[in-house]
């Protein structure tokens, strides 16, 4: 069995250190560009005082939620910090570094999320105001996209700065410390994704069920007590959650590349994965600045053009970088094992092709997701047409679109992994190539974050315009158009996010193997001593691991969907109560208590995120300590495979339903108010928790589970090899993990399905 | 690496041969009991001439469909027969035997399916007639359940007879020949499942969309031209398809046990897996005969009681058999390798516990599925209550129920596999233990088939009663009650079917390993020469295999759902045409042309089954020859894991929606005609292709893919080891497979979504 270890004693030359420092400077420059963009956005006009009042309510609600969320998560972060400190480590420096940078990763994730929320709650009103001005279309689009640009710049800037810092300070021990950094980023992002996702969709679904369905008032009507909560939700879910998520993807992919890089490319392996995203920073700046819609051009076309231009520039520059920084033979690499030095092939060529694979993958997924969720293509048109035969056919056709697009996306991602893997016959280099393909994807993250943030900002802008009634005519038309563009960009970025997740997870899968092999080597145990270790893939216990991994993805999705319906039920209850107890609300003479609904959303989301969060962290611990390292490998494989398909299925079926509704609202098949419209509203409501809660949360889920596995692998192997007492400890840990999971699930089941509990009240009040 | 090979030169002693012959006699006795029951069912009264006319139309339609289906599949079977003949084999005898018994397996599957259809189309009218008589409840239930008993007896009889025959004739080569037998059974069952599933749900959904939704006429109204097709569908899908499917589960599990048995237990390994199902035959007879509802007792309670009683008897008898037939140490086994002979542990105890694990698994799944899909438990009640907040919440809560129940079912099945695996430290014995757990499940198949057939027979009886108008009052009440019981038994049997699929697939997974190791040994190749063979589970290419395996399950499900909506669209079109062109139909003065709708269903189902069928057979060929044996192992693992979850999710969410609708129809939440009812009708329509087309077809899909892999494994290894030209052949095969799959998908996409194409016509005619 071939084994490659991390170069623990690795030293960087002076020139190399200078290069890493230069990368850190580029990262800081990205932050500076972000600040310049931020000033530009804030300088724009804020519209009428009514619009500002609404914006203020949204700002306060969103800030209140995030502050409370951070306080709750703070406790969890401290617990994990302590546990992390207790896990086996090489020396105290590594132990401290790992725990410390766990905090840094979590902190950065939180900062990005908070910034995304803070800015988008300020940009929304400015976009709405800009739409009223002359040349409003260009101005509004510019503000919305540059808001995204700010978040994009901070995402890549903080991610790259953190990684460069770790490499500068820890050099040879950097990979271990980076595990902590990536874990912190992924863990916080997952909680923000789940919590924000539940908040936004509970408010959205709850608002629609009472407003649109029961009372027949339009979306974003100010008489609906849940409208402010709905707008708050867009910001804490789509902005804060997604920004933290993409930051986490960025950080974890970098971490995986740096872990695998030293084993494959020696010192250069610590450098090249930093150079590629540094190039991405430059092209992201270009991408953000060149985005402006030409007259009469669809906003999406302009955004796509920027994406493709910056992707091509990235590909060219990365290829040049590969041939400049890397030698043309493995023998020319410093600090690699003899086996690697003897590997045939050209490292520069392998690296360049791997990065290009990643960039091309981003482009293909952009196109594929656009095809399956865009209003101008066949799939969404067909879903729209099925609205004529009722809601059941809308649901079925949307599910078919979701299944189909998931298959193609998974095959494309699988193809990219396989392509990168084929670049070298040596497993270690092949794994690094997969990680480098991930780095290639990263070069597009700046623009992707900008695209994503564009969605909720324009959605909110339309909401504020509608609620205030101060934007009409052409201005309203512009905002509707931007909102539709935002729907598609949101779907696309989800596709890219899951692609980065799979590449990062595959690379981490390799790190997991390294962690096991290293530990076995240190313990001086022959690999074959671990029962059936060499025969893993065929063993029924590994297959059981694969089944459990797939099951956890289903469980997590089910919990997320359930949390939304339950929280939405509470909103329905509250909005109905306000309508009933205060008839003035319906007449428009009394303002509803928006704050109460925001409070309920806040409380419920935070309560609901505990169970899926615990499941993500504890399930790999239960499988690893309970069944062993082989089944845990199977578990990760099952979770990655099913997670990929489920995430894309949920995101794209939801996206297709959303845009099918838009199609009908644009006057097709009977238009607004028709039976066909009612059918697509049902589809859209089903799609809400799919695409904005369960689907996107699977992405950080996969990485959290992989990182937990990498971190606990040495401990599992240690316990497995040790006899007697250590077996007791091992199984005790597994049992405790299972007990906590079961308790969490039982507690959340106890809450019942609130939506189901409210009707008794409904029938008496109706 | 430990390797165990099949005992090629194995001989059975005279006593052992006698025992196998006795098993064959038991199998024939089962057929005789089936015949007795058959006579009893046919002897019952057939009701009024109007009822008989309707029954006749259903009989003719069903027979016409199956005949045409067999003609179509005949071509396919001949092609596979030839291909199978070309695959590597030990000698000509094995080659001929494998191909010949492929035909026998396919033929038995077809016979079981045909019988199921033939009898149920005759039993339905007799059940309806019996309901009118005094003591009708007991009589009707008795006829319905004994009809199932006939099919159950033929299923276990033919399965056991086929397997015993192969063992008697081929002894040492039996495992190889059995691969052909199992493959034939699984392949034909898969096609019957898919084709029948599309037929039944296209007719059902199409009938509902025009009848209930557009014209507002009740279900099974004779004015609806699709009603006869709907009843035909119940018989070709739920009866013929499910009977063939359960026969296939039975045969394949036996095959897997016999393949693994010789390696683990020597000659006894060929005997014990035959003795366990022989015991199952006896207990099934008891189960069928003791089933009768006590006065005032729910039909389901009576059926469940029979199941549990026969399960307990099976467990006791199998334990006795294990201790009588098997020695108490591995050294006492004849014809095993030295390594096995040295294995610690008691084979008799291991075998007994393994079989009991399987029987307990059946009981747990029976309970679990009943809990999640029964009207009297919390999950369905909650889905029913969400109907008060509209269709969207019904869909979301049903999906949550589906996800959740899939997780628990998968974990229970995974736990059973793991439990059986833990029984021995030796991989070969552990795998055999998993297969024996499958045999334990098999002992319940007789009763399970009876339970399953009960469903469509009572559904049809109600349909005939409704259409003829000749059964009313108490008789109608009895039939409604039996129909509800049938809904639950149908859901339960799907749970058991997927459990047998997972156990059989896990065992076949072991056979796949054996096939590879054997070939490597014959070719005198060191295992480690195959690149990264020993490191399979951690390799990115294996992970890609897992992703592809999971993707194929999604693809297959999507294709099946799409096929139903497409075929249903054609039905909608035709029924509308008849209503439009012949106004007399609506007045009740003219009989609609039922036959035309049956023809469309027949034509469309047969056309639609090609793509999913080709995908199932060719995908493992493409992965195996294209990516290698490691990724193919990953592929199988991914398909088994995702397939398990997806199958249960689809079956149980569909079951929950169906019964939630029943709950509302029973007068809850507003009852028939209320908004809540409309919401549950939407849920039920979405659930139709889930639970009766896509979900159950995954079960044979998993096994077909596993058997294809086992069969092609030697050829892949041969090509991989050979150089130059053989690599060309290998990749050419993969490319041809991919091209055919892509072409099939493109052709089926070209057909578009017929449901989406009809509305243009709809708007003009409405």
XYZ file of C-alpha atoms in Angstrom, chain B residues 228-698:
471
model
C -61.607 -0.075 -17.221
C -57.982 0.781 -17.971
C -57.604 1.846 -14.339
C -58.855 -1.544 -13.168
C -56.715 -3.365 -15.724
C -53.771 -1.376 -14.385
C -54.333 -2.559 -10.826
C -54.003 -6.115 -12.073
C -51.024 -5.766 -14.392
C -49.168 -3.433 -12.037
C -50.007 -4.319 -8.480
C -50.741 -8.015 -9.088
C -48.583 -9.163 -11.996
C -45.748 -6.698 -11.336
C -45.601 -7.230 -7.593
C -45.905 -11.017 -7.826
C -43.038 -11.176 -10.315
C -41.065 -8.791 -8.130
C -41.495 -10.844 -4.973
C -40.718 -14.031 -6.899
C -37.553 -12.362 -8.105
C -36.640 -11.292 -4.540
C -37.181 -14.866 -3.474
C -35.104 -16.371 -6.263
C -32.248 -13.873 -6.023
C -31.910 -14.170 -2.264
C -31.774 -17.952 -2.626
C -29.210 -17.597 -5.395
C -27.015 -15.281 -3.310
C -27.208 -17.643 -0.337
C -26.289 -20.675 -2.408
C -23.374 -18.823 -4.060
C -21.954 -17.737 -0.723
C -23.003 -20.883 1.114
C -20.552 -23.268 -0.506
C -17.607 -20.989 0.270
C -18.607 -20.607 3.901
C -20.231 -23.919 4.866
C -19.169 -26.325 2.083
C -21.790 -28.903 1.115
C -24.017 -27.835 4.011
C -23.991 -24.359 2.501
C -25.878 -25.732 -0.495
C -28.424 -27.413 1.781
C -29.270 -25.068 4.584
C -30.382 -22.133 2.372
C -32.869 -24.557 0.789
C -34.141 -25.924 4.080
C -34.989 -22.491 5.516
C -37.398 -21.499 2.710
C -38.812 -25.043 2.695
C -39.806 -24.384 6.302
C -41.194 -21.080 5.064
C -43.496 -22.986 2.706
C -45.019 -24.894 5.607
C -45.526 -21.817 7.734
C -46.956 -19.897 4.777
C -49.609 -22.583 4.354
C -50.457 -22.206 8.042
C -50.497 -18.424 7.683
C -52.865 -18.452 4.736
C -55.275 -20.944 6.291
C -55.517 -19.313 9.719
C -56.300 -15.858 8.346
C -59.887 -14.993 9.139
C -61.205 -11.892 10.816
C -63.001 -12.400 14.111
C -66.344 -10.653 14.390
C -65.895 -6.889 14.681
C -62.185 -7.153 14.163
C -60.281 -5.019 11.670
C -59.124 -7.041 8.650
C -55.592 -5.761 9.084
C -55.407 -7.088 12.632
C -56.305 -10.563 11.377
C -53.720 -10.433 8.604
C -51.021 -9.145 10.938
C -51.831 -11.887 13.447
C -51.309 -14.558 10.779
C -48.054 -12.970 9.783
C -46.673 -12.885 13.309
C -47.821 -16.424 14.122
C -46.224 -17.879 11.014
C -43.059 -15.833 11.628
C -42.708 -17.239 15.141
C -43.251 -20.805 13.896
C -40.633 -20.238 11.187
C -38.122 -18.936 13.710
C -38.584 -21.951 15.967
C -38.408 -24.525 13.159
C -35.382 -22.875 11.521
C -33.511 -22.858 14.822
C -34.238 -26.557 15.262
C -33.161 -27.223 11.668
C -29.899 -25.314 12.164
C -28.933 -27.360 15.215
C -29.971 -30.642 13.572
C -28.313 -30.143 10.171
C -25.233 -28.116 11.029
C -22.242 -29.159 13.144
C -21.223 -27.187 16.209
C -17.771 -26.275 14.897
C -16.399 -25.148 11.542
C -13.986 -28.064 11.610
C -17.011 -30.349 11.326
C -18.050 -28.969 7.945
C -17.234 -30.923 4.770
C -15.665 -29.347 1.714
C -14.532 -26.084 3.252
C -11.127 -24.430 2.971
C -8.595 -24.826 5.752
C -9.060 -21.208 6.749
C -12.779 -21.717 7.253
C -12.188 -24.971 9.123
C -10.048 -23.039 11.595
C -12.656 -20.316 12.089
C -13.809 -20.106 15.713
C -17.540 -20.166 16.503
C -20.522 -22.473 16.120
C -21.939 -22.662 12.573
C -25.301 -23.923 13.818
C -25.649 -21.008 16.223
C -24.489 -18.480 13.618
C -26.992 -19.822 11.079
C -29.866 -19.848 13.575
C -29.216 -16.304 14.784
C -28.817 -15.041 11.202
C -32.151 -16.522 10.138
C -33.849 -15.084 13.227
C -32.370 -11.644 12.439
C -34.067 -11.844 9.041
C -37.415 -12.889 10.494
C -37.287 -10.183 13.171
C -36.378 -7.662 10.471
C -39.546 -8.583 8.585
C -41.604 -8.050 11.734
C -40.003 -4.691 12.520
C -40.524 -3.404 8.975
C -44.118 -4.598 9.026
C -44.671 -2.536 12.156
C -42.649 0.471 10.967
C -44.393 0.731 7.598
C -47.761 0.228 9.229
C -46.952 3.053 11.638
C -45.926 5.515 8.933
C -48.683 4.738 6.435
C -51.602 3.542 8.573
C -54.611 5.828 9.118
C -54.697 5.167 12.838
C -51.168 6.448 13.621
C -49.744 9.921 14.132
C -47.881 10.477 10.821
C -50.878 9.998 8.489
C -53.139 11.863 10.902
C -50.741 14.812 10.774
C -50.604 14.733 6.978
C -54.391 14.666 7.010
C -54.552 17.681 9.330
C -52.198 19.733 7.155
C -54.869 19.515 4.445
C -56.548 22.408 6.287
C -53.721 24.729 5.236
C -53.819 23.560 1.630
C -52.108 21.264 -0.817
C -48.611 22.697 -0.330
C -48.494 21.696 3.324
C -49.952 18.266 2.464
C -47.101 17.727 -0.007
C -44.447 18.992 2.405
C -45.661 16.940 5.346
C -45.950 13.814 3.161
C -42.401 14.306 1.949
C -41.232 14.688 5.539
C -42.987 11.448 6.497
C -41.359 9.765 3.508
C -37.862 11.015 4.369
C -38.204 10.110 8.003
C -39.586 6.628 7.466
C -36.911 5.976 4.834
C -34.221 6.825 7.367
C -35.600 4.531 10.051
C -36.212 1.693 7.604
C -32.714 2.042 6.125
C -31.185 2.085 9.594
C -33.140 -1.018 10.619
C -32.074 -2.851 7.457
C -28.498 -1.609 7.893
C -28.616 -2.785 11.503
C -29.739 -6.249 10.399
C -26.904 -6.447 7.862
C -24.436 -5.289 10.481
C -25.801 -7.682 13.070
C -25.451 -10.634 10.698
C -21.997 -9.423 9.714
C -20.851 -9.357 13.343
C -21.721 -13.041 13.780
C -18.352 -14.052 12.406
C -14.936 -12.466 12.143
C -14.339 -14.203 8.813
C -15.568 -12.130 5.885
C -16.812 -15.170 3.944
C -18.890 -16.477 6.822
C -20.099 -12.977 7.667
C -21.369 -12.529 4.111
C -23.116 -15.892 4.230
C -24.734 -14.832 7.498
C -26.128 -11.760 5.709
C -27.480 -14.027 2.975
C -29.031 -16.315 5.607
C -30.748 -13.317 7.185
C -32.209 -12.841 3.714
C -33.396 -16.475 3.781
C -35.033 -15.733 7.123
C -36.966 -12.924 5.472
C -37.943 -15.365 2.729
C -39.813 -17.584 5.132
C -42.388 -14.789 5.324
C -42.732 -14.269 1.563
C -45.690 -16.621 1.133
C -47.825 -14.602 3.540
C -46.406 -11.336 2.207
C -47.450 -12.117 -1.369
C -50.889 -13.048 -0.078
C -51.096 -9.712 1.763
C -49.988 -7.811 -1.275
C -52.372 -9.401 -3.747
C -55.155 -8.736 -1.264
C -54.757 -5.002 -2.031
C -55.514 -4.818 -5.757
C -58.156 -7.554 -5.559
C -60.185 -5.585 -3.000
C -59.512 -2.324 -4.854
C -60.858 -3.919 -8.033
C -63.815 -5.456 -6.226
C -64.828 -2.017 -5.052
C -64.367 -0.665 -8.575
C -66.600 -3.347 -10.089
C -69.225 -2.780 -7.391
C -69.181 0.970 -8.021
C -69.315 0.685 -11.812
C -72.066 -1.913 -11.898
C -74.100 -0.204 -9.200
C -75.171 -3.700 -8.166
C -73.606 -3.677 -4.679
C -74.892 -1.230 -2.107
C -75.565 -0.741 1.581
C -73.612 -3.063 3.814
C -71.886 -4.739 0.876
C -70.422 -1.450 -0.348
C -69.347 -0.642 3.209
C -67.510 -3.981 3.466
C -65.688 -3.390 0.203
C -64.590 0.123 1.277
C -63.198 -1.310 4.471
C -61.313 -4.057 2.617
C -59.932 -1.482 0.182
C -58.460 0.593 3.053
C -56.888 -2.540 4.557
C -55.471 -3.311 1.121
C -53.798 0.119 0.927
C -51.855 -0.593 4.082
C -50.916 -4.179 3.185
C -49.629 -2.931 -0.173
C -47.380 -0.383 1.565
C -46.123 -2.987 4.032
C -45.165 -5.496 1.368
C -43.162 -2.812 -0.408
C -41.156 -2.313 2.779
C -40.449 -6.031 3.032
C -39.579 -6.210 -0.670
C -36.953 -3.514 -0.331
C -35.513 -5.232 2.754
C -35.076 -8.467 0.809
C -33.520 -6.421 -1.983
C -30.907 -4.916 0.327
C -30.016 -8.224 1.962
C -29.828 -9.974 -1.412
C -27.824 -7.114 -2.892
C -25.394 -7.091 0.021
C -24.883 -10.813 -0.404
C -24.463 -10.375 -4.164
C -21.964 -7.635 -3.408
C -19.988 -10.388 -1.703
C -20.443 -12.628 -4.743
C -19.062 -9.817 -6.864
C -15.902 -9.818 -4.752
C -15.651 -13.582 -5.091
C -16.054 -13.337 -8.848
C -13.183 -10.846 -9.062
C -10.902 -12.765 -6.743
C -11.543 -16.026 -8.550
C -10.729 -14.515 -11.893
C -7.573 -12.900 -10.551
C -6.542 -16.234 -9.151
C -7.165 -18.053 -12.407
C -5.221 -15.435 -14.302
C -2.493 -15.815 -11.665
C -2.420 -12.086 -11.052
C -1.458 -10.632 -7.729
C -4.354 -8.550 -6.426
C -2.060 -5.593 -5.805
C -1.161 -5.453 -9.481
C -4.535 -3.999 -10.216
C -3.908 -0.337 -9.523
C -4.947 0.748 -6.032
C -7.068 -2.363 -5.643
C -6.174 -2.669 -1.994
C -6.992 0.923 -1.320
C -10.316 1.024 -3.006
C -12.606 2.731 -0.604
C -10.455 5.820 -0.293
C -9.819 6.343 -3.949
C -11.519 9.262 -5.696
C -12.442 7.034 -8.639
C -14.392 4.717 -6.325
C -16.109 7.775 -4.894
C -17.048 8.754 -8.439
C -18.522 5.264 -8.774
C -20.601 5.830 -5.633
C -21.855 9.140 -7.053
C -22.797 7.510 -10.364
C -24.594 4.681 -8.535
C -26.628 7.173 -6.541
C -27.280 9.186 -9.714
C -28.656 6.160 -11.572
C -31.270 5.680 -8.842
C -32.353 9.319 -9.197
C -32.358 9.007 -12.988
C -34.406 5.822 -12.916
C -36.928 7.383 -10.511
C -37.169 10.515 -12.627
C -37.677 8.510 -15.814
C -40.406 6.422 -14.203
C -42.282 9.452 -12.851
C -41.925 11.208 -16.183
C -43.164 8.176 -18.086
C -46.317 8.155 -15.971
C -47.066 11.852 -16.443
C -46.409 11.501 -20.159
C -48.637 8.448 -20.593
C -51.296 10.004 -18.339
C -51.302 13.019 -20.641
C -52.200 10.793 -23.563
C -55.069 9.310 -21.547
C -56.345 12.751 -20.593
C -56.332 13.653 -24.273
C -58.290 10.555 -25.275
C -60.909 10.734 -22.517
C -61.513 14.398 -23.264
C -61.901 13.547 -26.952
C -64.542 10.937 -26.177
C -66.479 13.316 -23.929
C -66.300 16.049 -26.568
C -67.125 13.999 -29.632
C -69.821 11.975 -27.973
C -72.007 14.012 -25.581
C -74.110 10.899 -24.985
C -71.367 9.528 -22.738
C -71.938 12.196 -20.111
C -75.716 11.599 -20.175
C -75.086 7.913 -19.593
C -76.886 6.979 -22.819
C -73.741 5.867 -24.681
C -71.025 3.548 -23.418
C -67.523 5.069 -23.737
C -64.882 3.216 -25.751
C -62.996 1.656 -22.866
C -60.845 -0.433 -25.189
C -59.202 2.578 -26.821
C -57.849 3.796 -23.483
C -56.590 0.313 -22.638
C -54.822 0.244 -26.021
C -53.124 3.595 -25.409
C -51.985 2.494 -21.962
C -50.635 -0.748 -23.398
C -48.751 0.920 -26.228
C -47.346 3.728 -24.093
C -46.258 1.550 -21.169
C -44.348 -0.798 -23.419
C -42.668 2.101 -25.188
C -41.825 3.814 -21.913
C -40.235 0.840 -20.195
C -37.355 0.657 -22.670
C -35.316 3.584 -21.341
C -35.307 2.716 -17.627
C -34.766 -0.957 -18.540
C -31.772 -0.235 -20.718
C -30.370 2.085 -18.074
C -30.513 -0.666 -15.445
C -28.733 -3.231 -17.600
C -26.225 -0.993 -19.344
C -25.153 1.435 -16.596
C -23.135 -1.174 -14.649
C -21.616 -2.339 -17.946
C -20.556 1.224 -18.772
C -19.107 1.842 -15.305
C -17.453 -1.582 -15.029
C -15.773 -1.652 -18.417
C -15.168 2.107 -18.518
C -13.881 2.802 -15.006
C -12.941 -0.643 -13.656
C -13.929 -3.075 -10.913
C -13.237 -0.673 -8.022
C -15.550 2.086 -9.236
C -18.132 -0.598 -10.102
C -18.045 -1.751 -6.476
C -18.537 1.861 -5.435
C -21.340 2.133 -7.972
C -23.152 -0.839 -6.455
C -22.721 0.515 -2.940
C -24.064 3.917 -3.998
C -26.999 2.346 -5.811
C -27.889 0.076 -2.886
C -27.703 2.869 -0.298
C -29.524 5.540 -2.269
C -31.901 2.952 -3.731
C -32.959 1.771 -0.276
C -33.748 5.268 0.910
C -35.372 6.387 -2.303
C -37.535 3.260 -2.578
C -38.877 3.606 0.967
C -39.268 7.374 0.646
C -41.320 7.029 -2.526
C -43.412 4.118 -1.227
C -44.196 5.595 2.186
C -44.835 9.204 1.214
C -47.204 7.831 -1.450
C -48.841 5.525 1.080
C -49.239 8.330 3.608
C -50.871 10.636 1.049
C -53.221 7.881 -0.088
C -54.412 7.178 3.430
C -54.536 10.883 4.370
C -57.041 11.228 1.544
C -58.959 8.249 2.936
C -58.991 9.945 6.367
C -60.569 13.079 4.919
C -63.012 10.999 2.880
C -64.039 9.279 6.102
C -65.408 12.635 7.247
C -62.425 14.303 8.924
C -61.439 17.961 8.330
C -64.499 18.671 6.212
C -64.885 15.364 4.418
C -65.504 14.687 0.727
C -65.834 17.749 -1.472
C -64.177 20.127 1.001
C -61.047 22.174 0.237
C -59.171 19.837 2.547
C -60.296 16.924 0.392
C -59.106 18.660 -2.762
C -55.723 19.194 -1.094
C -55.385 15.500 -0.232
C -56.453 14.480 -3.751
C -53.479 16.491 -5.041
C -51.232 14.704 -2.546
C -52.608 11.324 -3.608
C -52.070 12.067 -7.302
C -48.447 13.078 -6.647
C -48.035 9.914 -4.614
C -49.429 7.589 -7.284
C -46.333 7.305 -9.500
C -44.153 7.513 -6.373
C -45.592 4.508 -4.625
C -46.708 2.333 -7.522
C -44.245 3.015 -10.316
C -40.884 4.513 -9.331
C -40.586 3.253 -5.745
C -41.241 -0.476 -6.175
C -39.253 -0.665 -9.425
C -36.082 0.318 -7.536
